[in-house]
Short mmCIF file of C-alpha atoms in Angstrom, two decimals:
data_model
loop_
_atom_site.label_atom_id
_atom_site.label_comp_id
_atom_site.label_asym_id
_atom_site.label_seq_id
_atom_site.Cartn_x
_atom_site.Cartn_y
_atom_site.Cartn_z
CA MET Y 1004 2.08 -0.91 -18.36
CA SER Y 1005 3.31 -0.20 -21.53
CA VAL Y 1006 7.18 0.37 -22.48
CA GLN Y 1007 6.41 3.87 -22.50
CA THR Y 1008 5.15 4.10 -19.37
CA GLN Y 1009 7.99 2.12 -17.71
CA GLN Y 1010 10.62 4.17 -19.51
CA ASP Y 1011 8.73 7.51 -18.64
CA GLN Y 1012 9.45 6.32 -14.88
CA ILE Y 1013 12.59 5.11 -15.05
CA ALA Y 1014 13.54 8.27 -16.91
CA ARG Y 1015 12.19 9.72 -13.44
CA ARG Y 1016 13.81 8.11 -11.26
CA ILE Y 1017 17.10 8.37 -12.46
CA ARG Y 1018 16.37 12.42 -12.52
CA ALA Y 1019 15.28 12.08 -9.24
CA LEU Y 1020 17.47 9.69 -7.75
CA ARG Y 1021 20.48 11.77 -9.49
CA ASP Y 1022 19.31 15.37 -7.81
CA GLU Y 1023 18.84 13.69 -4.16
CA LYS Y 1024 22.44 12.81 -4.47
CA ASN Y 1025 23.79 15.74 -6.23
CA VAL Y 1026 25.15 13.89 -9.16
CA THR Y 1027 25.25 15.99 -12.27
CA GLN Y 1028 23.83 14.83 -15.60
CA ALA Y 1029 27.49 15.23 -17.00
CA ALA Y 1030 29.28 13.78 -13.98
CA LEU Y 1031 26.77 10.39 -14.70
CA ALA Y 1032 27.19 10.13 -18.08
CA TRP Y 1033 30.58 9.81 -17.73
CA GLU Y 1034 30.69 6.95 -14.66
CA LEU Y 1035 28.33 5.25 -17.08
CA GLY Y 1036 31.20 5.03 -19.67
CA PHE Y 1037 28.94 7.32 -22.18
CA ASN Y 1038 30.76 9.02 -24.76
CA ASP Y 1039 28.79 12.14 -24.37
CA ARG Y 1040 26.07 13.92 -22.32
CA GLN Y 1041 23.36 13.11 -24.62
CA THR Y 1042 22.64 9.74 -24.43
CA LEU Y 1043 22.00 10.08 -20.76
CA ALA Y 1044 19.64 13.18 -21.22
CA ALA Y 1045 18.00 10.90 -24.28
CA ILE Y 1046 17.33 8.38 -21.57
CA GLU Y 1047 16.57 10.76 -18.57
CA ALA Y 1048 13.65 12.59 -21.32
CA GLY Y 1049 12.14 8.94 -21.80
CA GLU Y 1050 13.01 9.20 -25.56
CA ARG Y 1051 15.76 6.61 -26.00
CA ARG Y 1052 14.80 2.66 -24.15
CA ILE Y 1053 17.75 1.79 -21.67
CA THR Y 1054 19.35 -1.33 -21.73
CA PRO Y 1055 19.44 -4.17 -19.13
CA GLU Y 1056 23.15 -3.51 -18.64
CA GLU Y 1057 23.03 0.35 -18.58
CA LEU Y 1058 20.66 0.06 -15.88
CA VAL Y 1059 22.37 -1.58 -14.04
CA ARG Y 1060 25.08 0.59 -14.14
CA VAL Y 1061 23.20 3.50 -13.62
CA ALA Y 1062 21.68 1.61 -10.39
CA ASP Y 1063 25.69 0.92 -9.14
CA ALA Y 1064 26.61 4.39 -9.73
CA LEU Y 1065 23.43 5.78 -7.48
CA GLN Y 1066 24.08 2.99 -5.49
CA VAL Y 1067 20.55 1.79 -5.27
CA ASP Y 1068 18.47 -1.20 -6.47
CA VAL Y 1069 17.84 -1.73 -9.93
CA ASP Y 1070 14.34 -1.70 -8.13
CA ALA Y 1071 14.19 1.64 -7.62
CA PHE Y 1072 13.98 2.68 -11.12
CA LEU Y 1073 11.85 -0.60 -11.93
CA ASP Y 1074 9.02 -0.90 -9.19
CA PRO Y 1075 5.66 1.34 -9.73
CA PHE Y 1076 5.05 0.31 -6.08
CA LEU Y 1077 7.47 2.98 -5.31
CA LEU Y 1078 6.79 6.63 -4.58
CA ILE Y 1079 10.55 8.05 -5.90
CA GLY Y 1080 10.90 11.46 -6.07
CA GLU Y 1081 7.51 12.44 -5.38
CA GLY Y 1082 5.13 12.92 -2.43
CA ALA Y 1083 5.10 14.95 0.81
CA PHE Y 1084 3.75 13.88 3.64
CA SER Y 1085 2.70 15.87 7.18
CA PHE Y 1086 2.55 13.58 10.05
CA ARG Y 1087 0.42 14.53 13.41
CA ALA Y 1088 2.59 12.87 15.76
CA ARG Y 1089 3.55 13.45 20.03
CA GLU Y 1090 7.08 12.20 21.03
CA VAL Y 1091 8.25 10.03 18.26
CA GLU Y 1092 11.87 9.49 17.33
CA GLU Y 1093 12.57 10.42 13.27
CA ALA Y 1094 13.57 6.46 12.84
CA THR Y 1095 10.03 5.33 13.36
CA LEU Y 1096 8.10 8.17 11.36
CA SER Y 1097 10.58 7.32 8.40
CA ALA Y 1098 9.81 3.68 9.04
CA PHE Y 1099 5.99 4.50 8.76
CA GLU Y 1100 6.36 6.82 5.99
CA ALA Y 1101 7.98 4.27 3.68
CA GLN Y 1102 5.06 1.81 4.57
CA ALA Y 1103 3.12 4.63 4.16
CA ARG Y 1104 4.57 5.61 0.63
CA ARG Y 1105 4.70 1.92 -0.40
CA TRP Y 1106 0.37 1.93 0.01
CA ILE Y 1107 -0.23 5.12 -1.76
CA ALA Y 1108 1.96 3.64 -4.31
CA THR Y 1109 0.03 0.53 -4.66
CA TYR Y 1110 -3.44 2.15 -4.85
CA ARG Y 1111 -2.18 4.54 -7.36
CA GLU Y 1112 -0.50 1.50 -9.40
CA LEU Y 1113 -3.35 -0.18 -9.41
CA GLY Y 1114 -5.94 2.48 -10.23
CA HIS Y 1115 -3.44 3.28 -13.45
CA GLN Y 1116 -3.45 -1.02 -14.11
CA SER Y 1117 -7.46 -0.90 -13.94
CA GLY Y 1118 -7.51 2.36 -15.87
CA SER Y 1119 -9.08 4.84 -13.38
CA GLU Y 1120 -7.43 8.07 -14.14
CA PRO Y 1121 -6.04 10.09 -11.22
CA ARG Y 1122 -7.88 13.61 -10.00
CA ARG Y 1123 -6.40 16.46 -12.09
CA LEU Y 1124 -9.55 18.89 -10.75
CA GLY Y 1125 -8.49 19.33 -6.88
CA GLN Y 1126 -10.60 21.76 -4.88
CA LYS Y 1127 -9.06 23.90 -2.21
CA LEU Y 1128 -10.00 26.10 0.53
CA GLU Y 1129 -9.73 29.93 -0.16
CA LEU Y 1130 -7.48 30.45 3.23
CA TYR Y 1131 -4.16 31.85 3.58
CA PRO Y 1132 -1.73 32.49 6.64
CA TRP Y 1133 -3.09 35.69 7.57
CA SER Y 1134 -6.49 34.55 7.44
CA SER Y 1135 -8.64 34.72 10.71
CA PHE Y 1136 -9.82 31.76 12.82
CA GLU Y 1137 -13.41 32.85 11.87
CA ASP Y 1138 -12.20 32.54 8.13
CA ALA Y 1139 -11.67 28.93 9.07
CA GLU Y 1140 -14.88 28.35 10.41
CA ALA Y 1141 -16.79 29.90 7.98
CA ALA Y 1142 -14.61 27.85 5.42
CA ALA Y 1143 -16.00 24.93 7.56
CA ALA Y 1144 -19.36 25.50 7.33
CA LEU Y 1145 -19.33 26.66 3.45
CA LEU Y 1146 -17.75 22.83 3.08
CA TRP Y 1147 -20.43 21.41 5.87
CA ARG Y 1148 -23.03 22.35 3.23
CA ALA Y 1149 -21.86 22.21 0.42
CA TRP Y 1150 -21.03 18.53 1.06
CA GLU Y 1151 -24.07 17.80 2.57
CA LEU Y 1152 -22.26 16.65 5.75
CA GLY Y 1153 -26.26 16.32 7.50
CA GLU Y 1154 -26.31 16.08 11.04
CA VAL Y 1155 -23.25 14.02 12.31
CA PRO Y 1156 -20.39 15.33 9.89
CA ALA Y 1157 -18.33 12.82 11.57
CA ASP Y 1158 -20.31 9.74 9.97
CA ARG Y 1159 -20.28 11.13 5.98
CA LEU Y 1160 -17.11 13.16 6.04
CA GLU Y 1161 -14.64 9.69 4.90
CA GLU Y 1162 -17.23 9.07 2.17
CA ALA Y 1163 -17.38 12.72 1.26
CA ILE Y 1164 -13.67 13.25 1.27
CA GLU Y 1165 -13.23 10.38 -1.17
CA THR Y 1166 -16.11 11.17 -3.37
CA GLN Y 1167 -15.75 14.92 -3.31
CA LEU Y 1168 -11.96 15.23 -3.64
CA GLY Y 1169 -10.92 11.86 -4.83
CA ALA Y 1170 -8.61 11.40 -1.79
CA LEU Y 1171 -7.52 8.37 -0.66
CA VAL Y 1172 -9.01 7.54 3.32
CA LEU Y 1173 -6.87 4.77 5.19
CA TYR Y 1174 -7.07 3.50 8.84
CA VAL Y 1175 -3.57 1.88 9.43
CA ASP Y 1176 -2.04 0.49 12.46
CA ALA Y 1177 0.69 3.22 13.07
CA ALA Y 1178 3.24 3.18 15.84
CA GLU Y 1179 2.34 5.25 19.18
CA GLY Y 1180 2.27 8.19 19.19
CA ILE Y 1181 1.34 8.86 15.39
CA SER Y 1182 -2.07 9.70 15.06
CA GLY Y 1183 -2.58 10.70 11.41
CA ALA Y 1184 -0.95 11.80 8.59
CA ALA Y 1185 -1.61 14.02 5.08
CA SER Y 1186 0.35 13.21 1.85
CA GLN Y 1187 0.08 15.11 -0.73
CA LEU Y 1188 1.11 13.35 -4.80
CA PRO Y 1189 -0.61 14.82 -7.85
CA GLY Y 1190 -3.64 13.46 -8.55
CA LEU Y 1191 -3.76 11.59 -5.38
CA ASN Y 1192 -4.06 12.92 -1.78
CA THR Y 1193 -4.35 11.13 1.01
CA ILE Y 1194 -5.29 10.92 4.43
CA LEU Y 1195 -3.76 8.29 7.18
CA VAL Y 1196 -6.18 7.69 9.83
CA ASN Y 1197 -4.32 5.46 13.22
CA ARG Y 1198 -7.60 3.57 13.55
CA ARG Y 1199 -6.23 2.42 17.29
CA GLU Y 1200 -6.65 6.26 18.14
CA THR Y 1201 -10.33 7.00 20.19
CA GLN Y 1202 -13.16 7.57 17.99
CA GLY Y 1203 -13.30 11.56 18.95
CA ARG Y 1204 -9.63 11.58 17.88
CA ARG Y 1205 -10.13 9.86 14.64
CA SER Y 1206 -12.79 12.21 13.31
CA PHE Y 1207 -10.27 15.26 14.12
CA ASP Y 1208 -7.64 13.93 12.86
CA LEU Y 1209 -9.46 13.42 9.47
CA ALA Y 1210 -11.10 16.79 9.56
CA HIS Y 1211 -7.80 18.45 10.69
CA GLU Y 1212 -5.66 16.76 7.75
CA LEU Y 1213 -8.50 17.19 5.50
CA PHE Y 1214 -7.92 21.00 5.99
CA HIS Y 1215 -4.08 20.59 5.35
CA LEU Y 1216 -5.29 18.93 2.03
CA LEU Y 1217 -7.31 22.00 1.02
CA THR Y 1218 -4.80 24.56 1.79
CA TRP Y 1219 -1.58 22.51 0.97
CA ASP Y 1220 0.13 25.32 -1.54
CA ALA Y 1221 -1.01 28.45 0.70
CA MET Y 1222 0.03 27.07 3.89
CA PRO Y 1223 2.03 23.42 3.48
CA PRO Y 1224 2.05 21.87 6.60
CA LYS Y 1225 5.40 21.17 8.71
CA ARG Y 1226 6.78 17.21 8.09
CA VAL Y 1227 5.60 16.61 11.88
CA GLU Y 1228 2.77 18.59 13.48
CA PRO Y 1229 1.84 18.17 17.60
CA LEU Y 1230 -1.01 16.53 18.68
CA GLU Y 1231 -2.17 19.19 20.99
CA VAL Y 1232 -2.13 22.31 19.16
CA LYS Y 1233 -1.17 25.06 21.92
CA PRO Y 1234 -2.34 28.49 21.37
CA THR Y 1235 1.31 30.27 20.63
CA LYS Y 1236 2.67 32.31 17.74
CA GLY Y 1237 4.40 29.53 15.93
CA ASN Y 1238 1.39 27.29 14.90
CA ARG Y 1239 -1.36 29.93 14.17
CA VAL Y 1240 -1.93 27.35 11.04
CA GLU Y 1241 -2.25 24.49 13.19
CA GLN Y 1242 -5.15 26.38 15.07
CA MET Y 1243 -6.67 27.33 11.87
CA ALA Y 1244 -7.08 23.35 11.15
CA GLU Y 1245 -7.95 22.95 14.69
CA SER Y 1246 -10.72 25.86 14.32
CA PHE Y 1247 -11.73 24.43 10.81
CA ALA Y 1248 -12.05 21.16 12.05
CA ALA Y 1249 -14.20 22.08 15.03
CA ALA Y 1250 -16.45 23.82 13.07
CA LEU Y 1251 -16.71 21.09 10.59
CA LEU Y 1252 -17.45 18.37 12.59
CA MET Y 1253 -19.74 20.46 15.21
CA PRO Y 1254 -21.34 22.73 12.84
CA ALA Y 1255 -22.65 25.61 14.50
CA PRO Y 1256 -26.48 25.17 13.44
CA VAL Y 1257 -26.04 21.35 14.54
CA VAL Y 1258 -25.16 22.32 17.87
CA ALA Y 1259 -27.13 24.77 18.11
CA ALA Y 1260 -30.60 22.87 17.23
CA ARG Y 1261 -29.40 20.06 20.16
CA TRP Y 1262 -28.73 22.87 22.64
CA GLU Y 1263 -32.46 23.93 22.25
CA ALA Y 1264 -33.56 20.34 22.51
CA ARG Y 1265 -31.71 19.88 25.54
CA GLY Y 1266 -34.55 21.04 27.81
CA GLY Y 1267 -33.30 20.41 31.60
CA GLU Y 1268 -30.94 17.68 31.10
CA ASP Y 1269 -27.87 18.16 33.55
CA LEU Y 1270 -25.06 19.55 31.56
CA PRO Y 1271 -22.29 17.23 32.03
CA LEU Y 1272 -24.37 14.13 30.94
CA TRP Y 1273 -25.96 16.08 27.85
CA VAL Y 1274 -22.47 17.02 26.78
CA SER Y 1275 -21.00 13.48 27.09
CA ARG Y 1276 -24.35 11.89 24.83
CA ALA Y 1277 -23.95 14.60 22.44
CA ALA Y 1278 -20.06 14.22 21.94
CA ALA Y 1279 -20.89 10.57 21.65
CA ARG Y 1280 -23.28 11.30 18.74
CA LEU Y 1281 -21.35 13.40 16.91
CA ARG Y 1282 -18.38 11.01 17.44
CA VAL Y 1283 -16.21 13.86 19.09
CA SER Y 1284 -14.92 13.86 22.02
CA VAL Y 1285 -16.32 15.49 25.25
CA PRO Y 1286 -13.37 18.07 25.41
CA ALA Y 1287 -14.18 19.03 21.93
CA LEU Y 1288 -17.72 19.59 22.46
CA GLN Y 1289 -17.08 21.78 25.73
CA TRP Y 1290 -14.63 24.06 23.74
CA ARG Y 1291 -17.01 24.25 20.86
CA LEU Y 1292 -19.94 25.05 23.43
CA VAL Y 1293 -17.20 27.97 24.66
CA ASN Y 1294 -16.63 29.25 21.60
CA LEU Y 1295 -20.55 29.21 20.38
CA GLY Y 1296 -21.11 31.44 23.39
CA LEU Y 1297 -23.51 28.65 24.91
CA ILE Y 1298 -21.13 27.85 28.27
CA SER Y 1299 -19.01 29.72 29.87
CA LYS Y 1300 -14.94 28.45 30.05
CA ALA Y 1301 -16.07 28.17 33.97
CA GLN Y 1302 -18.53 25.53 33.18
CA VAL Y 1303 -16.46 23.88 30.99
CA GLN Y 1304 -13.69 23.39 34.11
CA ALA Y 1305 -16.68 22.52 36.59
CA MET Y 1306 -17.26 19.31 34.56
CA GLY Y 1307 -13.70 18.64 34.09
CA ALA Y 1308 -13.56 15.51 36.09
CA ALA Y 1309 -17.81 14.73 36.11
CA PRO Y 1310 -17.96 10.91 35.13
CA ARG Y 1311 -18.86 9.95 31.60
CA PRO Y 1312 -22.05 7.66 30.86
CA VAL Y 1313 -22.04 4.70 28.51
CA THR Y 1314 -22.46 6.58 25.28
CA PRO Y 1315 -25.30 4.88 23.18
CA GLY Y 1316 -25.46 5.84 19.93
CA ALA Y 1317 -21.75 5.31 19.19
CA LYS Y 1318 -20.34 3.35 16.60
CA PRO Y 1319 -18.47 0.65 18.48
CA GLY Y 1320 -15.24 -1.22 17.34
CA LEU Y 1321 -11.79 -0.72 15.37
CA PRO Y 1322 -12.50 0.18 11.72
CA LEU Y 1323 -10.96 -2.39 9.77
CA LEU Y 1324 -7.47 -1.87 7.94
CA PHE Y 1325 -7.25 0.41 5.22
CA SER Y 1326 -10.61 1.51 3.52
CA ARG Y 1327 -13.25 -0.70 1.34
CA ARG Y 1328 -11.92 0.89 -1.82
CA PHE Y 1329 -8.09 0.43 -1.25
CA VAL Y 1330 -9.05 -3.21 -0.34
CA GLU Y 1331 -11.04 -3.78 -3.59
CA ARG Y 1332 -8.72 -2.57 -5.51
CA VAL Y 1333 -6.00 -5.01 -4.42
CA SER Y 1334 -8.38 -7.70 -4.49
CA ASN Y 1335 -9.46 -7.22 -7.98
CA ALA Y 1336 -5.70 -7.44 -8.87
CA VAL Y 1337 -4.81 -10.47 -7.27
CA GLU Y 1338 -7.92 -12.18 -8.81
CA ALA Y 1339 -6.88 -10.94 -12.11
CA GLY Y 1340 -3.38 -12.07 -11.73
CA ARG Y 1341 -2.29 -8.46 -11.98
CA LEU Y 1342 -0.67 -8.77 -8.74
CA SER Y 1343 0.51 -12.21 -6.92
CA LEU Y 1344 -1.01 -12.75 -3.11
CA ARG Y 1345 2.08 -12.85 -1.82
CA ARG Y 1346 3.14 -9.40 -3.41
CA ALA Y 1347 0.18 -7.62 -2.65
CA ALA Y 1348 0.52 -9.47 1.02
CA GLY Y 1349 4.17 -7.95 1.19
CA LEU Y 1350 2.76 -4.46 0.11
CA LEU Y 1351 -0.08 -4.28 2.58
CA GLY Y 1352 2.77 -5.08 5.07
CA LEU Y 1353 0.31 -8.23 5.92
CA SER Y 1354 0.71 -12.00 6.36
CA LEU Y 1355 -1.09 -14.11 3.68
CA ALA Y 1356 -3.53 -15.20 5.86
CA GLU Y 1357 -4.36 -11.72 7.18
CA LEU Y 1358 -5.13 -10.70 4.15
CA ALA Y 1359 -7.25 -12.97 2.85
CA ASP Y 1360 -9.04 -12.22 6.43
CA LEU Y 1361 -9.25 -8.37 5.53
CA CYS Y 1362 -10.25 -8.76 1.99
CA ALA Y 1363 -13.41 -11.27 3.22
CA ALA Y 1364 -14.22 -8.46 5.86
CA HIS Y 1365 -14.30 -5.73 3.19
CA GLY Y 1366 -16.40 -8.04 1.06
CA HIS Y 1367 -14.24 -9.06 -1.49
CA PRO Y 1368 -13.35 -12.59 -0.55
CA LEU Y 1369 -10.49 -14.14 -2.49
CA SER Y 1370 -10.47 -17.23 -4.44
CA TYR Y 1371 -7.23 -18.72 -2.99
CA ASP Y 1372 -7.17 -21.60 -0.09
CA VAL Y 1373 -5.31 -19.96 2.30
CA PRO Y 1374 -4.32 -22.01 5.82
CA GLY Y 1375 -6.04 -19.84 8.74
CA MET B 1085 6.90 -37.16 -18.76
CA LEU B 1086 6.87 -34.12 -17.33
CA LEU B 1087 7.89 -32.27 -20.68
CA ASP B 1088 7.63 -33.57 -24.20
CA GLY B 1089 10.62 -35.53 -24.88
CA VAL B 1090 12.47 -35.21 -22.07
CA ALA B 1091 13.17 -38.17 -19.24
CA ARG B 1092 11.50 -36.67 -16.37
CA LYS B 1093 14.74 -37.21 -14.67
CA ASP B 1094 16.81 -34.50 -16.80
CA THR B 1095 13.78 -32.13 -16.20
CA VAL B 1096 14.46 -29.14 -13.93
CA VAL B 1097 11.74 -28.08 -11.62
CA LEU B 1098 11.74 -24.62 -10.49
CA VAL B 1099 9.47 -24.15 -7.16
CA ASP B 1100 8.36 -20.76 -5.78
CA THR B 1101 8.13 -20.65 -2.16
CA ASN B 1102 4.36 -21.04 -2.05
CA VAL B 1103 5.06 -24.83 -3.63
CA VAL B 1104 7.50 -25.55 -1.16
CA MET B 1105 5.31 -24.61 2.05
CA GLU B 1106 2.69 -26.25 0.17
CA ALA B 1107 4.26 -29.49 -0.10
CA VAL B 1108 6.06 -29.37 3.53
CA ARG B 1109 2.48 -28.81 5.09
CA THR B 1110 0.92 -31.66 3.21
CA ARG B 1111 3.80 -34.06 3.28
CA CYS B 1112 4.74 -34.70 -0.52
CA TRP B 1113 7.82 -32.59 -0.16
CA ASN B 1114 10.11 -35.45 0.24
CA ALA B 1115 8.70 -37.59 -2.12
CA VAL B 1116 8.39 -34.42 -4.88
CA SER B 1117 12.00 -33.34 -4.50
CA GLY B 1118 13.32 -36.55 -3.90
CA GLY B 1119 11.69 -38.02 -7.26
CA LEU B 1120 11.71 -34.78 -9.24
CA CYS B 1121 15.32 -32.76 -10.19
CA VAL B 1122 13.90 -29.54 -7.92
CA GLU B 1123 15.56 -26.40 -8.29
CA THR B 1124 14.88 -22.72 -6.98
CA VAL B 1125 16.40 -19.26 -6.24
CA GLU B 1126 17.38 -17.91 -3.19
CA GLU B 1127 15.24 -15.77 -2.64
CA CYS B 1128 12.41 -18.15 -2.80
CA ARG B 1129 14.52 -20.56 -0.36
CA ASP B 1130 14.67 -17.50 2.01
CA GLU B 1131 11.09 -16.60 2.09
CA ALA B 1132 10.19 -20.43 2.39
CA LEU B 1133 12.75 -20.72 5.49
CA ARG B 1134 10.78 -17.44 7.05
CA GLY B 1135 7.43 -18.65 5.97
CA ASP B 1136 4.57 -17.91 7.77
CA ARG B 1137 5.45 -18.54 11.49
CA GLY B 1138 2.56 -16.49 13.00
CA ARG B 1139 -0.23 -18.37 11.63
CA PRO B 1140 -1.54 -21.24 13.88
CA GLY B 1141 -0.81 -24.70 13.29
CA TYR B 1142 1.85 -23.56 10.77
CA LEU B 1143 4.18 -26.08 9.93
CA PRO B 1144 7.69 -24.55 9.51
CA VAL B 1145 9.98 -25.22 6.55
CA SER B 1146 13.10 -26.47 8.06
CA GLU B 1147 16.89 -26.38 6.51
CA GLN B 1148 16.82 -29.81 6.31
CA ASP B 1149 13.70 -29.88 4.00
CA LEU B 1150 15.45 -27.27 1.68
CA ALA B 1151 18.48 -29.15 1.49
CA ARG B 1152 16.81 -31.57 -0.63
CA ILE B 1153 16.74 -29.27 -3.64
CA ARG B 1154 18.66 -29.67 -6.21
CA ARG B 1155 20.37 -26.42 -6.73
CA VAL B 1156 19.33 -22.65 -5.29
CA HIS B 1157 20.33 -20.25 -7.68
CA PRO B 1158 21.62 -16.85 -6.75
CA VAL B 1159 19.93 -14.29 -9.20
CA THR B 1160 21.70 -10.96 -10.57
CA PRO B 1161 20.66 -7.63 -11.05
CA LEU B 1162 21.01 -7.67 -14.70
CA GLU B 1163 19.20 -11.08 -14.91
CA ARG B 1164 16.41 -8.98 -12.72
CA ALA B 1165 16.59 -5.87 -14.74
CA THR B 1166 16.15 -7.86 -17.61
CA PHE B 1167 13.50 -9.79 -16.87
CA ALA B 1168 11.68 -6.44 -15.52
CA LEU B 1169 12.12 -4.56 -19.08
CA ALA B 1170 10.87 -7.77 -20.81
CA TYR B 1171 7.85 -8.90 -18.91
CA LEU B 1172 6.53 -5.40 -17.48
CA ASN B 1173 3.75 -6.66 -15.03
CA ALA B 1174 7.01 -8.40 -13.64
CA SER B 1175 6.41 -5.80 -10.43
CA GLY B 1176 3.28 -7.72 -9.62
CA MET B 1177 5.17 -10.52 -8.13
CA ASP B 1178 6.96 -11.01 -5.12
CA PRO B 1179 10.10 -10.91 -5.17
CA GLY B 1180 10.62 -14.78 -4.91
CA GLU B 1181 8.69 -15.21 -7.78
CA ARG B 1182 9.98 -12.33 -9.39
CA ASP B 1183 13.40 -14.06 -9.24
CA LEU B 1184 12.29 -17.46 -10.71
CA PHE B 1185 10.82 -16.44 -13.34
CA ALA B 1186 14.14 -14.00 -14.02
CA HIS B 1187 16.11 -17.27 -13.99
CA ALA B 1188 13.90 -18.98 -15.91
CA TYR B 1189 14.25 -16.33 -18.49
CA ALA B 1190 17.77 -16.27 -18.48
CA ARG B 1191 17.89 -20.16 -19.21
CA ALA B 1192 15.53 -19.92 -22.02
CA ALA B 1193 17.58 -17.16 -23.45
CA ARG B 1194 20.83 -19.13 -23.30
CA GLY B 1195 18.86 -22.07 -25.37
CA ASP B 1196 18.24 -24.00 -22.32
CA SER B 1197 14.85 -25.48 -22.66
CA VAL B 1198 14.36 -28.45 -20.04
CA TRP B 1199 12.83 -27.12 -17.31
CA ILE B 1200 9.33 -26.29 -16.29
CA VAL B 1201 7.45 -24.24 -13.69
CA CYS B 1202 5.41 -24.78 -10.56
CA SER B 1203 3.57 -22.42 -8.87
CA ALA B 1204 0.12 -21.69 -8.14
CA ASP B 1205 -0.14 -18.13 -8.22
CA LYS B 1206 -2.38 -16.14 -10.68
CA ALA B 1207 0.15 -13.71 -11.63
CA CYS B 1208 2.34 -16.46 -12.27
CA VAL B 1209 0.46 -18.03 -14.58
CA ASN B 1210 -0.30 -14.89 -16.16
CA ALA B 1211 3.31 -14.12 -16.90
CA ALA B 1212 3.78 -17.54 -18.03
CA VAL B 1213 1.58 -17.39 -20.23
CA ALA B 1214 2.45 -13.53 -21.82
CA LEU B 1215 5.94 -15.13 -21.89
CA GLY B 1216 4.81 -18.20 -24.06
CA TRP B 1217 5.55 -20.61 -21.18
CA HIS B 1218 1.89 -21.65 -20.47
CA GLU B 1219 3.07 -24.93 -21.64
CA ARG B 1220 5.97 -25.20 -19.19
CA MET B 1221 3.69 -24.46 -16.37
CA ARG B 1222 2.66 -27.78 -13.76
CA SER B 1223 0.65 -27.51 -10.82
CA LEU B 1224 2.22 -29.19 -7.37
CA GLY B 1225 -0.30 -31.67 -7.53
CA ALA B 1226 0.81 -33.11 -10.93
CA LEU B 1227 4.41 -33.22 -9.67
CA ALA B 1228 2.78 -35.07 -6.68
CA ALA B 1229 1.23 -37.58 -8.89
CA ALA B 1230 4.00 -38.19 -11.15
CA VAL B 1231 6.20 -39.59 -7.97
CA GLY B 1232 3.33 -41.14 -6.90
CA ALA B 1233 3.00 -39.15 -3.71
CA ASN B 1234 -0.43 -38.63 -1.43
CA SER B 1235 -0.77 -35.21 -0.11
CA ASP B 1236 -2.33 -35.65 3.85
CA PRO B 1237 -3.87 -33.08 4.31
CA PRO B 1238 -5.25 -32.65 0.64
CA LEU B 1239 -3.50 -29.66 -1.18
CA GLY B 1240 -5.26 -26.43 -1.85
CA ARG B 1241 -7.42 -25.19 -4.49
CA GLN B 1242 -4.71 -23.43 -6.36
CA PHE B 1243 -1.77 -26.40 -6.20
CA GLY B 1244 -4.70 -28.47 -8.32
CA GLU B 1245 -4.16 -29.42 -11.65
CA PRO B 1246 -7.42 -28.55 -12.33
CA TRP B 1247 -6.93 -24.73 -10.93
CA LEU B 1248 -4.08 -24.46 -13.30
CA SER B 1249 -5.80 -25.66 -16.18
CA GLU B 1250 -8.91 -23.20 -15.64
CA VAL B 1251 -6.90 -20.39 -14.72
CA ARG B 1252 -4.29 -21.29 -17.48
CA THR B 1253 -7.30 -21.19 -20.49
CA ARG B 1254 -8.77 -17.98 -19.09
CA TYR B 1255 -5.08 -16.22 -19.85
CA LEU B 1256 -4.59 -17.76 -22.88
CA LEU B 1257 -8.37 -16.69 -24.11
CA GLY B 1258 -7.70 -13.18 -22.98
CA ALA B 1259 -9.57 -12.78 -19.89
#
C-alpha cells in the first residue's frame, strides 16, 4: 500500500462513516477543534495527510476504532449484498455478512498488493423488470453458448464465472438457512455458496446468483431473498432468476438430446440419472421437462414419491472451503510476508492448523510448521 | 549478550503470541522467561491465553505461564495509529503482532533502544527489515540457547535461528 492509497482509504472512510452517522463536515470539524471546515475537507479529499493524533480524534468523534480507517481488510461504506435464506434471524445474517465482507476485502486487498487490477469491464444481461420469463430463458441460452458451457453446464459454470466475469466464487460454511449470496462491489463481484447444501442446490445457487450479478443495476435484488421462489406477484425478479438458472443448467438442446437417447428407460430412473449427471436436483429437472413440453405435470406428480437410485457420475463430497484462486492469493501473501500466518487465519475465520490444511488441500502448502 | 553493548539482564525481549505458545509447547518457557527480561503487550497475552484449544494435543498457555512475563504493556489507539501510518503494511499483521510492533515503535520514538523482538512470522521479519530493526530480531531458538534451555519436543522450523537468518537475508536483499 502506498501513502496516497492509505490516505485515500482514510478519506473515503471518514466520509462514509460521517454520512452513516449523519454528522456534517462542519460539525465534525468543530468537534475536532479545527478552526475551519477546510482542514477536514482537505483530509476528506485526500489532499492533506492526516496525523495520528487527528485520526484518533476522528475515531473518538465518530465512535469507532482507528482500524475502521486503517484496515484495508474491511469493507466500509461500500459493497451491496443479497442473501438467499430461509428463516434466518437478522443477527445471524449480519454476522455472516460481516465475515463475508472480511473474505471479499481480503481477496481484493491481496489482489491490489500483488498488482492484480480490478475488473473494470463488466458484462450484463439485457433484462429488465418487465422482461418475460421466456426472455430470461433466452438470455440463459445465449450465455450457455457464449461461455461454451457444454453438456454439463454446472461442471464449468464456476470457472466461467471467474474467467468470463472476473467474479469471485467462494464455497463457505454458512449458518443453517443461508444458502447463498451475491455481493456487488466496484471491480469485484462475488458469489458465496453454502458448501453444505446439496449438489443440486449449490448448482442452482450459483446460476441464480449469477443472474443477480448480471442484472444488478436494472433489478437490484433485495437484501434477503427466499430459498423457495413461489409464483407470486411480488417476486417476479426472483422467478426470472429461477427461470434463468434452470435454462442455464439444463439447456434445451442438452435436455432434448438426453431425452431422445432415453429409449425405453423407466422415467423416474432416467430423471434421477439425468439430474445427477447435470448436477441438478430431481425436482428441478422434472419441472424443466414440463416447461420444455416433454412430460406433463401429472407425470411429475406420479413420480413424486418414487425411490431414487444411487447417482453414478455425480461429483462426490463437500467442496473445499473458499476456492483455489482465493486460497492461492492468501497463501502467496503469507509466503511473501505480506500477511502473517495468524492474521490470515483470523481473516478467514480458521485456526492456524485449519489454514495450513486448507492451503495444502488447494495445492498451495505453507512453509510453516504448524502443529496439527 | 543479546544486544551489542547491553548486558543480557538489561535487554528487554519483546515476544509475540506464537513465541509464547511455542515456548510453552516445547517446555523451554520457564527457562527463557526466567533467564531473560521478557515483555509483551496485552493483545499477545490475551491471544496466548485463548490459544488454539481446538487442536488435538494442544498444550494450553496458563495464567501461571503468563505471570512469568515481566511486563505486559497496554497499547493506546494513538500508538496503533502512529505505527500504522508509519508502516503501511501494519494491517497484514495480526492484532497481537501489530500491537507488539506499535509498542516497539513507541519505545524507539522515545529513544529507548535496549530491546529486541522475538517473532517467527515472515510478515514480522518483513516489518522489522522495513523499519530498520533487522539487527533487533531474535529467534526463540537463540533465546533458548542464550539461557541454556533445551526444547522438548523440538522447536518448529520457523522458531530456529537458521530460518530467521534466511528470511531476514531475503528481505534485506529485497526479494
